[in-house]
Amino acid sequence: MSDSKYENKPGIDERISRAYYKGQKIVVTGGAGFIGSHIVETLLPVGAEVTVIDNFLRGNKIEHLRGRQNLSVYEADVTDAEAINKLINDCDIMFHLAAVVGVEETQIAPVEVLNVEVQGTINIFNLAVEKNTNAVAVSEFQGTQLVFIG
Ligand SMILES: NC(=O)c1ccc[n+]([C@@H]2O[C@H](COP(=O)([O-])OP(=O)(O)OC[C@H]3O[C@@H](n4cnc5c(N)ncnc54)[C@H](O)[C@@H]3O)[C@@H](O)[C@H]2O)c1
C-alpha cells in the first residue's frame, strides 16, 4: 500500500536540523520536566508552535517561558485520554517525555507508575494516529529506550 505522506518523509539528517522544526506544531508531554523543558527551550527559538502537556508532578522547569509567543502550556494527565484529546487539535510531531522517574516512586507506587508509562504511551500513540501526526518520539521509562516513528 502506498502512502505519499510516508514516501515523502524527510530523512534523518533533515529531522535533526533545527530548521526542520520551524512552523511545525509540536506537542511535548512532560514538557515541564528535565528533558522536555530542554526540548521546549530548543524548539521555541526556531519558530515551532509548541504545546506542553504536563501534570507538574515534578514542578515546572518552563516557568521562565510563561507568556512566550507560540507556547501553550496545559496541566493534564497523559493517562486521561479524553482530557488530552480535547487539548490537541492538530499536530505534526509529538515528543512523549511524561513519566514518573525514580526508583523510590516505583517502589512506593509501582502500579501507578506503570500506568503512566504504559497507558500514557498508548494514549499518546492513539492520539497521534487520530490527529494524523507525522512523527512520535518516546523516551521510555527506567532506561534509555527511544522509539521514533516517522
Ligand atoms: N533524565 C535523563 O537523563 C534520562 C535519560 C534517558 C531517558 N530518560 C527518560 O526520559 C523521560 C523524561 O525524563 P526526565 O528526566 O525529563 O524526567 P522528569 O521527571 O524531569 O520529567 C517528567 C515530566 O513528566 C511529568 N509527568 C509525570 N507524570 C505525568 C502524567 N501522568 N501526565 C503528565 N505529565 C506527567 C512530570 O511532571 C515531569 O514534568 C523518562 O521516560 C525518562 O526515563 C531520562
Short mmCIF file of C-alpha atoms and ligand atoms in Angstrom, two decimals:
data_model
loop_
_atom_site.label_atom_id
_atom_site.label_comp_id
_atom_site.label_asym_id
_atom_site.label_seq_id
_atom_site.Cartn_x
_atom_site.Cartn_y
_atom_site.Cartn_z
CA MET A 1 0.00 0.00 0.00
CA SER A 2 1.40 3.33 -0.97
CA ASP A 3 1.05 6.40 1.22
CA SER A 4 2.58 9.58 -0.17
CA LYS A 5 2.81 11.06 3.32
CA TYR A 6 5.40 8.45 4.28
CA GLU A 7 7.10 8.25 0.89
CA ASN A 8 7.89 11.95 1.15
CA LYS A 9 9.04 11.93 4.75
CA PRO A 10 12.29 13.75 5.41
CA GLY A 11 15.48 11.87 6.11
CA ILE A 12 17.17 11.76 9.50
CA ASP A 13 19.69 14.47 8.53
CA GLU A 14 16.83 16.87 7.89
CA ARG A 15 15.00 15.93 11.08
CA ILE A 16 17.98 16.54 13.33
CA SER A 17 18.47 20.03 11.92
CA ARG A 18 16.73 22.70 14.00
CA ALA A 19 15.41 24.47 10.90
CA TYR A 20 13.22 21.45 10.16
CA TYR A 21 11.03 22.33 13.16
CA LYS A 22 10.22 25.89 12.05
CA GLY A 23 6.44 26.35 11.85
CA GLN A 24 5.73 22.78 12.96
CA LYS A 25 3.06 22.12 15.55
CA ILE A 26 4.78 20.14 18.25
CA VAL A 27 3.35 18.56 21.39
CA VAL A 28 5.76 17.87 24.25
CA THR A 29 4.33 15.73 27.04
CA GLY A 30 6.35 16.08 30.20
CA GLY A 31 7.49 19.41 28.75
CA ALA A 32 7.90 20.91 32.21
CA GLY A 33 10.40 18.21 33.19
CA PHE A 34 14.15 17.90 32.73
CA ILE A 35 14.40 16.64 29.15
CA GLY A 36 11.08 18.09 28.00
CA SER A 37 12.00 21.61 29.12
CA HIS A 38 15.23 21.48 27.12
CA ILE A 39 13.27 20.37 24.05
CA VAL A 40 10.84 23.27 24.52
CA GLU A 41 13.71 25.75 25.00
CA THR A 42 15.30 24.46 21.80
CA LEU A 43 12.13 24.47 19.69
CA LEU A 44 10.78 27.95 20.50
CA PRO A 45 13.67 29.98 19.04
CA VAL A 46 13.48 28.08 15.74
CA GLY A 47 9.82 29.08 15.30
CA ALA A 48 7.97 25.91 16.26
CA GLU A 49 4.48 26.11 17.73
CA VAL A 50 4.83 24.21 20.97
CA THR A 51 2.14 22.72 23.18
CA VAL A 52 3.17 21.31 26.54
CA ILE A 53 1.11 18.76 28.44
CA ASP A 54 2.28 18.09 31.97
CA ASN A 55 0.71 17.42 35.36
CA PHE A 56 3.56 19.30 37.09
CA LEU A 57 4.27 16.38 39.39
CA ARG A 58 7.92 17.47 39.31
CA GLY A 59 7.38 21.22 39.37
CA ASN A 60 7.67 23.45 36.36
CA LYS A 61 11.01 23.91 34.60
CA ILE A 62 9.46 26.11 31.90
CA GLU A 63 8.01 28.71 34.26
CA HIS A 64 10.51 31.22 32.84
CA LEU A 65 8.92 30.77 29.40
CA ARG A 66 5.43 31.77 30.56
CA GLY A 67 3.72 34.13 28.11
CA ARG A 68 6.05 33.29 25.24
CA GLN A 69 4.53 33.51 21.81
CA ASN A 70 3.97 30.09 20.21
CA LEU A 71 3.89 28.31 23.56
CA SER A 72 0.74 26.79 25.09
CA VAL A 73 1.01 25.02 28.40
CA TYR A 74 -1.72 22.73 29.74
CA GLU A 75 -1.99 20.93 33.02
CA ALA A 76 -3.27 17.45 32.20
CA ASP A 77 -2.52 13.83 32.88
CA VAL A 78 -1.41 11.63 29.97
CA THR A 79 -3.40 8.73 31.42
CA ASP A 80 -6.58 10.76 30.81
CA ALA A 81 -7.21 10.14 27.12
CA GLU A 82 -10.33 12.29 26.98
CA ALA A 83 -8.59 15.29 28.53
CA ILE A 84 -5.57 15.21 26.24
CA ASN A 85 -7.75 14.62 23.17
CA LYS A 86 -9.64 17.81 23.95
CA LEU A 87 -6.42 19.80 24.25
CA ILE A 88 -4.78 18.79 20.98
CA ASN A 89 -6.41 19.87 17.73
CA ASP A 90 -3.71 19.03 15.28
CA CYS A 91 -0.01 18.45 15.49
CA ASP A 92 2.89 17.44 13.29
CA ILE A 93 5.22 15.90 15.86
CA MET A 94 4.91 14.60 19.41
CA PHE A 95 7.71 14.18 21.91
CA HIS A 96 6.43 11.96 24.71
CA LEU A 97 8.51 12.53 27.85
CA ALA A 98 5.80 12.40 30.53
CA ALA A 99 6.88 9.77 33.02
CA VAL A 100 7.26 9.15 36.72
CA VAL A 101 11.00 8.86 37.05
CA GLY A 102 12.74 7.42 40.09
CA VAL A 103 13.39 4.17 41.92
CA GLU A 104 11.65 5.38 45.08
CA GLU A 105 8.42 6.24 43.25
CA THR A 106 8.47 2.86 41.52
CA GLN A 107 8.85 1.08 44.86
CA ILE A 108 6.14 3.08 46.59
CA ALA A 109 3.52 3.02 43.83
CA PRO A 110 4.55 0.51 41.13
CA VAL A 111 1.10 0.13 39.58
CA GLU A 112 0.53 3.87 39.33
CA VAL A 113 3.99 4.41 37.84
CA LEU A 114 3.47 1.65 35.28
CA ASN A 115 0.07 3.06 34.42
CA VAL A 116 1.62 6.39 33.47
CA GLU A 117 4.27 4.68 31.33
CA VAL A 118 2.01 2.16 29.63
CA GLN A 119 -1.44 3.77 29.46
CA GLY A 120 0.05 7.22 28.94
CA THR A 121 2.11 5.99 25.99
CA ILE A 122 -0.86 4.13 24.49
CA ASN A 123 -2.95 7.31 24.76
CA ILE A 124 -0.26 9.38 23.03
CA PHE A 125 0.08 6.87 20.18
CA ASN A 126 -3.70 6.72 19.76
CA LEU A 127 -3.81 10.50 19.67
CA ALA A 128 -1.02 10.57 17.10
CA VAL A 129 -2.95 8.21 14.84
CA GLU A 130 -6.18 10.16 15.29
CA LYS A 131 -4.54 13.50 14.54
CA ASN A 132 -2.55 12.10 11.61
CA THR A 133 0.71 13.09 13.27
CA ASN A 134 3.86 12.55 11.24
CA ALA A 135 6.23 11.53 13.99
CA VAL A 136 6.21 10.44 17.61
CA ALA A 137 9.32 10.22 19.74
CA VAL A 138 9.13 8.38 23.04
CA SER A 139 11.77 8.19 25.70
CA GLU A 140 10.74 5.25 27.84
CA PHE A 141 11.00 4.51 31.47
CA GLN A 142 13.84 3.07 33.54
CA GLY A 143 16.30 3.12 30.71
CA THR A 144 17.14 4.83 27.50
CA GLN A 145 14.87 3.12 25.08
CA LEU A 146 13.96 5.55 22.32
CA VAL A 147 11.16 4.89 19.90
CA PHE A 148 10.93 7.12 16.86
CA ILE A 149 8.20 6.64 14.35
CA GLY A 150 8.48 8.89 11.35
N1 LIG B 1 16.97 12.40 32.56
C1 LIG B 1 17.70 11.50 31.91
O1 LIG B 1 18.94 11.50 31.96
C2 LIG B 1 17.02 10.44 31.06
C3 LIG B 1 17.80 9.60 30.28
C4 LIG B 1 17.18 8.66 29.48
C5 LIG B 1 15.80 8.55 29.44
N2 LIG B 1 15.06 9.38 30.21
C6 LIG B 1 13.63 9.24 30.11
O2 LIG B 1 13.06 10.45 29.61
C7 LIG B 1 11.78 10.67 30.19
C8 LIG B 1 11.74 12.03 30.91
O3 LIG B 1 12.76 12.06 31.89
P1 LIG B 1 13.10 13.39 32.71
O4 LIG B 1 14.44 13.20 33.28
O5 LIG B 1 12.82 14.59 31.87
O6 LIG B 1 12.04 13.27 33.90
P2 LIG B 1 11.30 14.44 34.70
O7 LIG B 1 10.72 13.82 35.92
O8 LIG B 1 12.18 15.62 34.85
O9 LIG B 1 10.14 14.84 33.67
C9 LIG B 1 8.97 14.07 33.53
C10 LIG B 1 7.81 15.03 33.41
O10 LIG B 1 6.61 14.26 33.27
C11 LIG B 1 5.61 14.85 34.08
N3 LIG B 1 4.62 13.84 34.38
C12 LIG B 1 4.72 12.79 35.23
N4 LIG B 1 3.61 12.05 35.23
C13 LIG B 1 2.77 12.66 34.34
C14 LIG B 1 1.45 12.39 33.90
N5 LIG B 1 0.77 11.32 34.38
N6 LIG B 1 0.87 13.21 32.99
C15 LIG B 1 1.55 14.30 32.53
N7 LIG B 1 2.80 14.61 32.91
C16 LIG B 1 3.40 13.80 33.80
C17 LIG B 1 6.34 15.39 35.30
O11 LIG B 1 5.62 16.40 35.97
C18 LIG B 1 7.63 15.90 34.67
O12 LIG B 1 7.50 17.27 34.30
C19 LIG B 1 11.56 9.47 31.13
O13 LIG B 1 10.86 8.48 30.40
C20 LIG B 1 12.97 9.02 31.46
O14 LIG B 1 13.03 7.66 31.83
C21 LIG B 1 15.63 10.33 31.01
#
